[in-house]
Amino acid sequence: MNPSAQPPVATGRAGAALGLLCLIWGYNWIAMKVGLQDASPTDFAAWRFLIGGFALAPVVWYQGESLRIPRAEWWLAGLLGVMLAMNFTGTLWGLSLGGTGKVAVLVYTMPFWTVLFARVFLHERMRWLQWVAVMLAAVGLVILIDPSHLTGLASSLLALGAGCSWGASVVLVKSRQGRTRSNLLALTFWQMLLCSGLMFLASHLFGTDPVQWTGLFLLALGYTAIIASSLAWMLFYYALARLPAGVAGLGTLATPVVGVAAAWLQLGERPSPAELTGMAFIGVGLMLLAVPAGGLRPRAT
């Protein structure tokens, strides 16, 4: 069914699912920060995606689909697994070295990288509003990263690299649309397992400290692996099927806002005036980027 033809009750439920999704993904930044107190970034990511991947299996089976993917598409799963590993290496190492809110906003520059990579590699035309959004984001990045001061620069660059890797993976998936025969969740299942294997290998090669299996660590791991991964993606697909894509995209923009607010309230990480200014520029850019060509009003099909 066309999302614009959904009854009000279905639209309301989709909106509620989207709101819950933003809260889950936003608080996930706190859960990851807490989990890193008892595990290295590579170990935490390895366990997260191992558990999260297997948690997706019942969902795929419930849909009546198979976890098998064609042999000719294993390269795609492998490349996406490497990109996911790069994304969360930057995300978690950035979190371990810097403030939660700042890292969350920098990782969520992903849409800007997606637009730019799609312009270069897929030759997609950028609208004037997208150029404005990218320029606003560039100003926000300079203010937020503050290259004139080396303090916190490593954390910022790692988070920015994570957003860049995330954007590249989105463009890769988009380039394969209509040409892949794999179920999306089945592909995600193998992507997570391959990423987990790479992370375990990295932990072994670098000799990271063993995981401290405390009760708090188990809670943080369970939240990120099951609630913020499997459940969250089901909520997103539910909302996306019942709302226009532009509205769904705008709804998820609250995620870094929730992350910043939660870090402020729970961890006492209060952003400086300069950081708030940079975040505001990036936030406005994200809002402009999420507006579809015809505005938020769905067009008749």
PDB file of C-alpha atoms in Angstrom:
ATOM      1  CA  MET A   1       0.000   0.000   0.000  1.00  0.00           C
ATOM      2  CA  ASN A   2       1.158   3.510  -0.793  1.00  0.00           C
ATOM      3  CA  PRO A   3       2.302   5.169   2.489  1.00  0.00           C
ATOM      4  CA  SER A   4       0.245   8.250   1.640  1.00  0.00           C
ATOM      5  CA  ALA A   5      -2.940   6.131   1.580  1.00  0.00           C
ATOM      6  CA  GLN A   6      -2.544   4.734   5.106  1.00  0.00           C
ATOM      7  CA  PRO A   7      -5.496   5.246   7.503  1.00  0.00           C
ATOM      8  CA  PRO A   8      -4.938   7.697  10.408  1.00  0.00           C
ATOM      9  CA  VAL A   9      -4.670   4.889  12.974  1.00  0.00           C
ATOM     10  CA  ALA A  10      -1.882   3.162  11.030  1.00  0.00           C
ATOM     11  CA  THR A  11      -0.089   6.483  10.529  1.00  0.00           C
ATOM     12  CA  GLY A  12      -0.344   7.237  14.250  1.00  0.00           C
ATOM     13  CA  ARG A  13       1.120   3.857  15.152  1.00  0.00           C
ATOM     14  CA  ALA A  14       3.929   4.361  12.650  1.00  0.00           C
ATOM     15  CA  GLY A  15       4.661   7.757  14.182  1.00  0.00           C
ATOM     16  CA  ALA A  16       4.743   6.190  17.646  1.00  0.00           C
ATOM     17  CA  ALA A  17       7.118   3.481  16.368  1.00  0.00           C
ATOM     18  CA  LEU A  18       9.366   6.180  14.927  1.00  0.00           C
ATOM     19  CA  GLY A  19       9.368   8.098  18.209  1.00  0.00           C
ATOM     20  CA  LEU A  20      10.256   4.953  20.149  1.00  0.00           C
ATOM     21  CA  LEU A  21      13.002   4.208  17.623  1.00  0.00           C
ATOM     22  CA  CYS A  22      14.601   7.629  18.177  1.00  0.00           C
ATOM     23  CA  LEU A  23      14.592   7.086  21.942  1.00  0.00           C
ATOM     24  CA  ILE A  24      16.141   3.611  21.550  1.00  0.00           C
ATOM     25  CA  TRP A  25      18.854   4.709  19.109  1.00  0.00           C
ATOM     26  CA  GLY A  26      19.523   7.914  21.024  1.00  0.00           C
ATOM     27  CA  TYR A  27      20.016   6.155  24.359  1.00  0.00           C
ATOM     28  CA  ASN A  28      22.138   3.525  22.628  1.00  0.00           C
ATOM     29  CA  TRP A  29      25.032   6.015  22.741  1.00  0.00           C
ATOM     30  CA  ILE A  30      24.894   5.900  26.535  1.00  0.00           C
ATOM     31  CA  ALA A  31      24.741   2.094  26.534  1.00  0.00           C
ATOM     32  CA  MET A  32      27.820   1.906  24.297  1.00  0.00           C
ATOM     33  CA  LYS A  33      29.714   4.360  26.486  1.00  0.00           C
ATOM     34  CA  VAL A  34      28.858   2.294  29.574  1.00  0.00           C
ATOM     35  CA  GLY A  35      29.832  -0.965  27.870  1.00  0.00           C
ATOM     36  CA  LEU A  36      33.250   0.407  26.964  1.00  0.00           C
ATOM     37  CA  GLN A  37      34.109   0.624  30.666  1.00  0.00           C
ATOM     38  CA  ASP A  38      34.447  -3.185  30.744  1.00  0.00           C
ATOM     39  CA  ALA A  39      35.567  -4.053  27.214  1.00  0.00           C
ATOM     40  CA  SER A  40      37.756  -2.733  24.432  1.00  0.00           C
ATOM     41  CA  PRO A  41      35.968  -1.167  21.443  1.00  0.00           C
ATOM     42  CA  THR A  42      36.779  -4.168  19.231  1.00  0.00           C
ATOM     43  CA  ASP A  43      35.568  -6.727  21.796  1.00  0.00           C
ATOM     44  CA  PHE A  44      32.379  -4.793  22.484  1.00  0.00           C
ATOM     45  CA  ALA A  45      31.588  -4.508  18.751  1.00  0.00           C
ATOM     46  CA  ALA A  46      32.403  -8.190  18.180  1.00  0.00           C
ATOM     47  CA  TRP A  47      29.975  -9.396  20.847  1.00  0.00           C
ATOM     48  CA  ARG A  48      27.330  -6.853  19.861  1.00  0.00           C
ATOM     49  CA  PHE A  49      27.169  -7.997  16.242  1.00  0.00           C
ATOM     50  CA  LEU A  50      27.490 -11.676  17.055  1.00  0.00           C
ATOM     51  CA  ILE A  51      24.429 -11.507  19.332  1.00  0.00           C
ATOM     52  CA  GLY A  52      22.598  -8.978  17.144  1.00  0.00           C
ATOM     53  CA  GLY A  53      23.131 -11.069  14.035  1.00  0.00           C
ATOM     54  CA  PHE A  54      21.692 -14.229  15.571  1.00  0.00           C
ATOM     55  CA  ALA A  55      18.801 -12.189  16.983  1.00  0.00           C
ATOM     56  CA  LEU A  56      17.856 -11.309  13.396  1.00  0.00           C
ATOM     57  CA  ALA A  57      17.588 -14.952  12.342  1.00  0.00           C
ATOM     58  CA  PRO A  58      14.114 -15.592  13.865  1.00  0.00           C
ATOM     59  CA  VAL A  59      12.835 -12.409  12.196  1.00  0.00           C
ATOM     60  CA  VAL A  60      14.004 -13.623   8.769  1.00  0.00           C
ATOM     61  CA  TRP A  61      12.426 -17.046   9.353  1.00  0.00           C
ATOM     62  CA  TYR A  62       9.192 -15.418  10.555  1.00  0.00           C
ATOM     63  CA  GLN A  63       9.026 -13.598   7.212  1.00  0.00           C
ATOM     64  CA  GLY A  64       9.234 -16.955   5.487  1.00  0.00           C
ATOM     65  CA  GLU A  65      12.641 -16.129   4.048  1.00  0.00           C
ATOM     66  CA  SER A  66      15.923 -18.033   4.066  1.00  0.00           C
ATOM     67  CA  LEU A  67      19.238 -16.921   5.523  1.00  0.00           C
ATOM     68  CA  ARG A  68      21.004 -18.179   2.424  1.00  0.00           C
ATOM     69  CA  ILE A  69      22.364 -15.677  -0.050  1.00  0.00           C
ATOM     70  CA  PRO A  70      23.499 -16.468  -3.623  1.00  0.00           C
ATOM     71  CA  ARG A  71      27.149 -17.464  -3.949  1.00  0.00           C
ATOM     72  CA  ALA A  72      27.669 -14.644  -6.438  1.00  0.00           C
ATOM     73  CA  GLU A  73      26.732 -12.088  -3.741  1.00  0.00           C
ATOM     74  CA  TRP A  74      29.082 -13.203  -0.976  1.00  0.00           C
ATOM     75  CA  TRP A  75      31.488 -10.471  -2.037  1.00  0.00           C
ATOM     76  CA  LEU A  76      28.766  -7.907  -1.255  1.00  0.00           C
ATOM     77  CA  ALA A  77      28.184  -9.330   2.223  1.00  0.00           C
ATOM     78  CA  GLY A  78      31.944  -9.379   2.812  1.00  0.00           C
ATOM     79  CA  LEU A  79      32.464  -5.791   1.684  1.00  0.00           C
ATOM     80  CA  LEU A  80      29.518  -4.585   3.788  1.00  0.00           C
ATOM     81  CA  GLY A  81      30.956  -6.484   6.760  1.00  0.00           C
ATOM     82  CA  VAL A  82      34.294  -4.673   6.336  1.00  0.00           C
ATOM     83  CA  MET A  83      32.496  -1.318   6.080  1.00  0.00           C
ATOM     84  CA  LEU A  84      30.476  -2.077   9.211  1.00  0.00           C
ATOM     85  CA  ALA A  85      33.697  -2.953  11.034  1.00  0.00           C
ATOM     86  CA  MET A  86      35.257   0.341   9.918  1.00  0.00           C
ATOM     87  CA  ASN A  87      32.138   2.242  10.981  1.00  0.00           C
ATOM     88  CA  PHE A  88      32.053   0.849  14.503  1.00  0.00           C
ATOM     89  CA  THR A  89      35.803   0.920  14.945  1.00  0.00           C
ATOM     90  CA  GLY A  90      35.608   4.674  14.448  1.00  0.00           C
ATOM     91  CA  THR A  91      32.405   5.001  16.495  1.00  0.00           C
ATOM     92  CA  LEU A  92      33.521   3.043  19.548  1.00  0.00           C
ATOM     93  CA  TRP A  93      37.119   4.269  19.613  1.00  0.00           C
ATOM     94  CA  GLY A  94      35.784   7.785  19.207  1.00  0.00           C
ATOM     95  CA  LEU A  95      33.430   7.191  22.134  1.00  0.00           C
ATOM     96  CA  SER A  96      36.245   5.817  24.278  1.00  0.00           C
ATOM     97  CA  LEU A  97      38.338   8.934  23.638  1.00  0.00           C
ATOM     98  CA  GLY A  98      35.729  11.711  23.513  1.00  0.00           C
ATOM     99  CA  GLY A  99      32.350  13.023  24.593  1.00  0.00           C
ATOM    100  CA  THR A 100      29.230  11.009  23.792  1.00  0.00           C
ATOM    101  CA  GLY A 101      27.092  13.825  22.368  1.00  0.00           C
ATOM    102  CA  LYS A 102      29.812  15.196  20.106  1.00  0.00           C
ATOM    103  CA  VAL A 103      30.653  11.751  18.720  1.00  0.00           C
ATOM    104  CA  ALA A 104      26.959  10.982  18.116  1.00  0.00           C
ATOM    105  CA  VAL A 105      26.485  14.144  16.042  1.00  0.00           C
ATOM    106  CA  LEU A 106      29.680  13.552  14.026  1.00  0.00           C
ATOM    107  CA  VAL A 107      28.734   9.954  13.215  1.00  0.00           C
ATOM    108  CA  TYR A 108      25.313  11.190  12.095  1.00  0.00           C
ATOM    109  CA  THR A 109      26.953  13.254   9.346  1.00  0.00           C
ATOM    110  CA  MET A 110      26.391  10.036   7.362  1.00  0.00           C
ATOM    111  CA  PRO A 111      23.621  11.557   5.150  1.00  0.00           C
ATOM    112  CA  PHE A 112      26.001  14.268   3.923  1.00  0.00           C
ATOM    113  CA  TRP A 113      28.594  11.697   2.891  1.00  0.00           C
ATOM    114  CA  THR A 114      25.850   9.646   1.238  1.00  0.00           C
ATOM    115  CA  VAL A 115      24.744  12.596  -0.893  1.00  0.00           C
ATOM    116  CA  LEU A 116      28.319  13.444  -1.907  1.00  0.00           C
ATOM    117  CA  PHE A 117      29.295   9.840  -2.689  1.00  0.00           C
ATOM    118  CA  ALA A 118      26.076   9.341  -4.677  1.00  0.00           C
ATOM    119  CA  ARG A 119      26.941  12.449  -6.703  1.00  0.00           C
ATOM    120  CA  VAL A 120      30.452  11.150  -7.474  1.00  0.00           C
ATOM    121  CA  PHE A 121      29.871   7.419  -7.963  1.00  0.00           C
ATOM    122  CA  LEU A 122      26.194   7.153  -8.945  1.00  0.00           C
ATOM    123  CA  HIS A 123      26.087  10.497 -10.806  1.00  0.00           C
ATOM    124  CA  GLU A 124      22.974  11.551  -8.904  1.00  0.00           C
ATOM    125  CA  ARG A 125      22.096  15.193  -9.345  1.00  0.00           C
ATOM    126  CA  MET A 126      22.186  17.306  -6.163  1.00  0.00           C
ATOM    127  CA  ARG A 127      19.368  19.802  -5.621  1.00  0.00           C
ATOM    128  CA  TRP A 128      20.180  23.350  -4.512  1.00  0.00           C
ATOM    129  CA  LEU A 129      18.740  22.556  -1.061  1.00  0.00           C
ATOM    130  CA  GLN A 130      21.189  19.677  -0.709  1.00  0.00           C
ATOM    131  CA  TRP A 131      24.114  21.971  -1.573  1.00  0.00           C
ATOM    132  CA  VAL A 132      22.956  24.401   1.120  1.00  0.00           C
ATOM    133  CA  ALA A 133      22.687  21.500   3.588  1.00  0.00           C
ATOM    134  CA  VAL A 134      26.211  20.297   2.800  1.00  0.00           C
ATOM    135  CA  MET A 135      27.649  23.796   3.210  1.00  0.00           C
ATOM    136  CA  LEU A 136      25.888  24.262   6.560  1.00  0.00           C
ATOM    137  CA  ALA A 137      27.229  20.899   7.683  1.00  0.00           C
ATOM    138  CA  ALA A 138      30.751  21.863   6.606  1.00  0.00           C
ATOM    139  CA  VAL A 139      30.566  25.021   8.729  1.00  0.00           C
ATOM    140  CA  GLY A 140      29.217  22.999  11.648  1.00  0.00           C
ATOM    141  CA  LEU A 141      32.009  20.431  11.318  1.00  0.00           C
ATOM    142  CA  VAL A 142      34.738  23.069  11.407  1.00  0.00           C
ATOM    143  CA  ILE A 143      33.186  24.626  14.538  1.00  0.00           C
ATOM    144  CA  LEU A 144      32.575  21.270  16.225  1.00  0.00           C
ATOM    145  CA  ILE A 145      35.960  19.683  15.476  1.00  0.00           C
ATOM    146  CA  ASP A 146      37.906  22.938  16.070  1.00  0.00           C
ATOM    147  CA  PRO A 147      41.138  21.940  14.270  1.00  0.00           C
ATOM    148  CA  SER A 148      42.994  24.827  15.960  1.00  0.00           C
ATOM    149  CA  HIS A 149      43.008  22.766  19.179  1.00  0.00           C
ATOM    150  CA  LEU A 150      44.441  19.247  19.175  1.00  0.00           C
ATOM    151  CA  THR A 151      42.499  18.204  22.300  1.00  0.00           C
ATOM    152  CA  GLY A 152      39.824  15.729  21.251  1.00  0.00           C
ATOM    153  CA  LEU A 153      40.868  15.853  17.585  1.00  0.00           C
ATOM    154  CA  ALA A 154      41.490  12.081  17.376  1.00  0.00           C
ATOM    155  CA  SER A 155      38.012  11.305  18.734  1.00  0.00           C
ATOM    156  CA  SER A 156      36.398  13.734  16.268  1.00  0.00           C
ATOM    157  CA  LEU A 157      38.271  12.343  13.259  1.00  0.00           C
ATOM    158  CA  LEU A 158      37.409   8.758  14.222  1.00  0.00           C
ATOM    159  CA  ALA A 159      33.704   9.631  14.548  1.00  0.00           C
ATOM    160  CA  LEU A 160      33.793  11.516  11.244  1.00  0.00           C
ATOM    161  CA  GLY A 161      35.452   8.517   9.589  1.00  0.00           C
ATOM    162  CA  ALA A 162      32.684   6.295  10.980  1.00  0.00           C
ATOM    163  CA  GLY A 163      30.038   8.523   9.402  1.00  0.00           C
ATOM    164  CA  CYS A 164      31.963   8.499   6.124  1.00  0.00           C
ATOM    165  CA  SER A 165      32.173   4.684   6.109  1.00  0.00           C
ATOM    166  CA  TRP A 166      28.459   4.454   6.929  1.00  0.00           C
ATOM    167  CA  GLY A 167      27.621   6.755   4.013  1.00  0.00           C
ATOM    168  CA  ALA A 168      29.783   4.703   1.640  1.00  0.00           C
ATOM    169  CA  SER A 169      27.973   1.495   2.630  1.00  0.00           C
ATOM    170  CA  VAL A 170      24.586   3.158   1.991  1.00  0.00           C
ATOM    171  CA  VAL A 171      25.699   4.153  -1.520  1.00  0.00           C
ATOM    172  CA  LEU A 172      27.018   0.626  -2.147  1.00  0.00           C
ATOM    173  CA  VAL A 173      23.671  -0.912  -1.171  1.00  0.00           C
ATOM    174  CA  LYS A 174      21.835   1.677  -3.268  1.00  0.00           C
ATOM    175  CA  SER A 175      23.987   0.862  -6.291  1.00  0.00           C
ATOM    176  CA  ARG A 176      22.925  -2.784  -5.997  1.00  0.00           C
ATOM    177  CA  GLN A 177      19.189  -2.069  -5.771  1.00  0.00           C
ATOM    178  CA  GLY A 178      17.275  -4.093  -8.345  1.00  0.00           C
ATOM    179  CA  ARG A 179      20.333  -6.252  -9.030  1.00  0.00           C
ATOM    180  CA  THR A 180      20.607  -8.282  -5.822  1.00  0.00           C
ATOM    181  CA  ARG A 181      18.497 -11.355  -5.123  1.00  0.00           C
ATOM    182  CA  SER A 182      19.286 -11.493  -1.409  1.00  0.00           C
ATOM    183  CA  ASN A 183      16.761 -10.703   1.300  1.00  0.00           C
ATOM    184  CA  LEU A 184      17.829  -7.447   2.986  1.00  0.00           C
ATOM    185  CA  LEU A 185      17.688  -8.826   6.538  1.00  0.00           C
ATOM    186  CA  ALA A 186      19.484 -12.024   5.474  1.00  0.00           C
ATOM    187  CA  LEU A 187      22.238  -9.890   3.971  1.00  0.00           C
ATOM    188  CA  THR A 188      22.369  -7.883   7.207  1.00  0.00           C
ATOM    189  CA  PHE A 189      22.636 -11.144   9.190  1.00  0.00           C
ATOM    190  CA  TRP A 190      25.789 -12.192   7.319  1.00  0.00           C
ATOM    191  CA  GLN A 191      27.156  -8.644   7.354  1.00  0.00           C
ATOM    192  CA  MET A 192      26.927  -8.611  11.166  1.00  0.00           C
ATOM    193  CA  LEU A 193      28.531 -12.053  11.561  1.00  0.00           C
ATOM    194  CA  LEU A 194      31.409 -11.186   9.223  1.00  0.00           C
ATOM    195  CA  CYS A 195      31.948  -7.890  11.053  1.00  0.00           C
ATOM    196  CA  SER A 196      31.950  -9.758  14.368  1.00  0.00           C
ATOM    197  CA  GLY A 197      34.608 -12.156  13.086  1.00  0.00           C
ATOM    198  CA  LEU A 198      36.809  -9.266  11.943  1.00  0.00           C
ATOM    199  CA  MET A 199      36.456  -7.583  15.328  1.00  0.00           C
ATOM    200  CA  PHE A 200      37.365 -10.757  17.237  1.00  0.00           C
ATOM    201  CA  LEU A 201      40.403 -11.152  14.959  1.00  0.00           C
ATOM    202  CA  ALA A 202      41.449  -7.537  15.629  1.00  0.00           C
ATOM    203  CA  SER A 203      41.147  -8.059  19.384  1.00  0.00           C
ATOM    204  CA  HIS A 204      43.346 -11.160  19.138  1.00  0.00           C
ATOM    205  CA  LEU A 205      45.985  -9.449  16.977  1.00  0.00           C
ATOM    206  CA  PHE A 206      46.192  -6.342  19.163  1.00  0.00           C
ATOM    207  CA  GLY A 207      46.068  -8.261  22.438  1.00  0.00           C
ATOM    208  CA  THR A 208      43.230  -6.295  24.019  1.00  0.00           C
ATOM    209  CA  ASP A 209      42.394  -6.719  27.694  1.00  0.00           C
ATOM    210  CA  PRO A 210      39.850  -9.459  28.455  1.00  0.00           C
ATOM    211  CA  VAL A 211      36.190  -8.491  28.791  1.00  0.00           C
ATOM    212  CA  GLN A 212      34.954  -7.894  32.340  1.00  0.00           C
ATOM    213  CA  TRP A 213      31.585  -9.683  32.369  1.00  0.00           C
ATOM    214  CA  THR A 214      29.920  -7.456  34.944  1.00  0.00           C
ATOM    215  CA  GLY A 215      26.163  -7.118  35.325  1.00  0.00           C
ATOM    216  CA  LEU A 216      26.285  -3.581  33.941  1.00  0.00           C
ATOM    217  CA  PHE A 217      28.261  -4.736  30.912  1.00  0.00           C
ATOM    218  CA  LEU A 218      25.716  -7.484  30.186  1.00  0.00           C
ATOM    219  CA  LEU A 219      22.879  -4.956  30.366  1.00  0.00           C
ATOM    220  CA  ALA A 220      24.679  -2.577  28.011  1.00  0.00           C
ATOM    221  CA  LEU A 221      25.545  -5.389  25.591  1.00  0.00           C
ATOM    222  CA  GLY A 222      21.991  -6.751  25.614  1.00  0.00           C
ATOM    223  CA  TYR A 223      20.571  -3.299  24.957  1.00  0.00           C
ATOM    224  CA  THR A 224      22.856  -2.540  22.003  1.00  0.00           C
ATOM    225  CA  ALA A 225      22.713  -6.032  20.467  1.00  0.00           C
ATOM    226  CA  ILE A 226      19.008  -6.842  20.781  1.00  0.00           C
ATOM    227  CA  ILE A 227      17.006  -3.680  21.475  1.00  0.00           C
ATOM    228  CA  ALA A 228      19.083  -1.155  19.502  1.00  0.00           C
ATOM    229  CA  SER A 229      19.826  -3.569  16.659  1.00  0.00           C
ATOM    230  CA  SER A 230      17.156  -6.189  15.940  1.00  0.00           C
ATOM    231  CA  LEU A 231      14.109  -4.513  17.555  1.00  0.00           C
ATOM    232  CA  ALA A 232      15.083  -1.051  16.307  1.00  0.00           C
ATOM    233  CA  TRP A 233      15.365  -2.147  12.684  1.00  0.00           C
ATOM    234  CA  MET A 234      11.975  -3.843  12.852  1.00  0.00           C
ATOM    235  CA  LEU A 235      10.473  -0.578  14.160  1.00  0.00           C
ATOM    236  CA  PHE A 236      12.152   1.379  11.365  1.00  0.00           C
ATOM    237  CA  TYR A 237      10.884  -0.928   8.620  1.00  0.00           C
ATOM    238  CA  TYR A 238       7.383  -0.826  10.192  1.00  0.00           C
ATOM    239  CA  ALA A 239       7.384   2.991  10.123  1.00  0.00           C
ATOM    240  CA  LEU A 240       8.926   3.201   6.652  1.00  0.00           C
ATOM    241  CA  ALA A 241       6.177   0.984   5.212  1.00  0.00           C
ATOM    242  CA  ARG A 242       3.463   3.328   6.562  1.00  0.00           C
ATOM    243  CA  LEU A 243       5.004   6.796   6.234  1.00  0.00           C
ATOM    244  CA  PRO A 244       6.496   8.781   3.331  1.00  0.00           C
ATOM    245  CA  ALA A 245      10.265   8.287   3.195  1.00  0.00           C
ATOM    246  CA  GLY A 246      10.899  12.004   3.789  1.00  0.00           C
ATOM    247  CA  VAL A 247       8.840  11.986   6.980  1.00  0.00           C
ATOM    248  CA  ALA A 248      10.567   8.816   8.218  1.00  0.00           C
ATOM    249  CA  GLY A 249      13.947  10.378   7.486  1.00  0.00           C
ATOM    250  CA  LEU A 250      13.090  13.542   9.375  1.00  0.00           C
ATOM    251  CA  GLY A 251      11.866  11.489  12.331  1.00  0.00           C
ATOM    252  CA  THR A 252      15.187   9.724  12.841  1.00  0.00           C
ATOM    253  CA  LEU A 253      17.017  13.074  13.041  1.00  0.00           C
ATOM    254  CA  ALA A 254      15.995  13.243  16.696  1.00  0.00           C
ATOM    255  CA  THR A 255      18.404  10.376  17.441  1.00  0.00           C
ATOM    256  CA  PRO A 256      21.602  12.454  17.967  1.00  0.00           C
ATOM    257  CA  VAL A 257      19.527  15.028  19.888  1.00  0.00           C
ATOM    258  CA  VAL A 258      18.436  12.298  22.304  1.00  0.00           C
ATOM    259  CA  GLY A 259      22.063  11.130  22.526  1.00  0.00           C
ATOM    260  CA  VAL A 260      23.315  14.619  23.403  1.00  0.00           C
ATOM    261  CA  ALA A 261      20.545  15.147  25.985  1.00  0.00           C
ATOM    262  CA  ALA A 262      21.037  11.720  27.585  1.00  0.00           C
ATOM    263  CA  ALA A 263      24.820  12.225  27.826  1.00  0.00           C
ATOM    264  CA  TRP A 264      24.197  15.601  29.447  1.00  0.00           C
ATOM    265  CA  LEU A 265      21.712  14.230  32.002  1.00  0.00           C
ATOM    266  CA  GLN A 266      23.262  10.842  32.839  1.00  0.00           C
ATOM    267  CA  LEU A 267      26.979  11.320  32.200  1.00  0.00           C
ATOM    268  CA  GLY A 268      27.257  15.033  32.972  1.00  0.00           C
ATOM    269  CA  GLU A 269      28.775  15.720  29.544  1.00  0.00           C
ATOM    270  CA  ARG A 270      27.624  19.296  28.993  1.00  0.00           C
ATOM    271  CA  PRO A 271      28.442  20.627  25.497  1.00  0.00           C
ATOM    272  CA  SER A 272      30.345  23.899  25.298  1.00  0.00           C
ATOM    273  CA  PRO A 273      28.739  26.897  23.521  1.00  0.00           C
ATOM    274  CA  ALA A 274      30.978  26.282  20.486  1.00  0.00           C
ATOM    275  CA  GLU A 275      29.972  22.605  20.352  1.00  0.00           C
ATOM    276  CA  LEU A 276      26.277  23.512  20.610  1.00  0.00           C
ATOM    277  CA  THR A 277      26.733  25.980  17.743  1.00  0.00           C
ATOM    278  CA  GLY A 278      28.404  23.348  15.557  1.00  0.00           C
ATOM    279  CA  MET A 279      25.707  20.816  16.410  1.00  0.00           C
ATOM    280  CA  ALA A 280      23.023  23.356  15.488  1.00  0.00           C
ATOM    281  CA  PHE A 281      24.564  23.958  12.031  1.00  0.00           C
ATOM    282  CA  ILE A 282      24.758  20.201  11.397  1.00  0.00           C
ATOM    283  CA  GLY A 283      21.208  19.684  12.697  1.00  0.00           C
ATOM    284  CA  VAL A 284      19.752  22.326  10.362  1.00  0.00           C
ATOM    285  CA  GLY A 285      21.701  20.784   7.487  1.00  0.00           C
ATOM    286  CA  LEU A 286      20.312  17.338   8.280  1.00  0.00           C
ATOM    287  CA  MET A 287      16.758  18.701   8.331  1.00  0.00           C
ATOM    288  CA  LEU A 288      17.231  20.321   4.919  1.00  0.00           C
ATOM    289  CA  LEU A 289      18.810  17.150   3.561  1.00  0.00           C
ATOM    290  CA  ALA A 290      15.836  15.030   4.654  1.00  0.00           C
ATOM    291  CA  VAL A 291      13.287  17.178   2.801  1.00  0.00           C
ATOM    292  CA  PRO A 292      12.359  15.343  -0.430  1.00  0.00           C
ATOM    293  CA  ALA A 293      12.221  17.080  -3.805  1.00  0.00           C
ATOM    294  CA  GLY A 294       8.495  17.715  -3.600  1.00  0.00           C
ATOM    295  CA  GLY A 295       8.497  18.749   0.072  1.00  0.00           C
ATOM    296  CA  LEU A 296       7.075  16.631   2.880  1.00  0.00           C
ATOM    297  CA  ARG A 297       3.652  16.385   1.259  1.00  0.00           C
ATOM    298  CA  PRO A 298       3.408  12.924  -0.392  1.00  0.00           C
ATOM    299  CA  ARG A 299       2.689  13.006  -4.100  1.00  0.00           C
ATOM    300  CA  ALA A 300      -0.071  10.909  -5.644  1.00  0.00           C
ATOM    301  CA  THR A 301       1.005   7.818  -7.499  1.00  0.00           C
TER     302      THR A 301
END
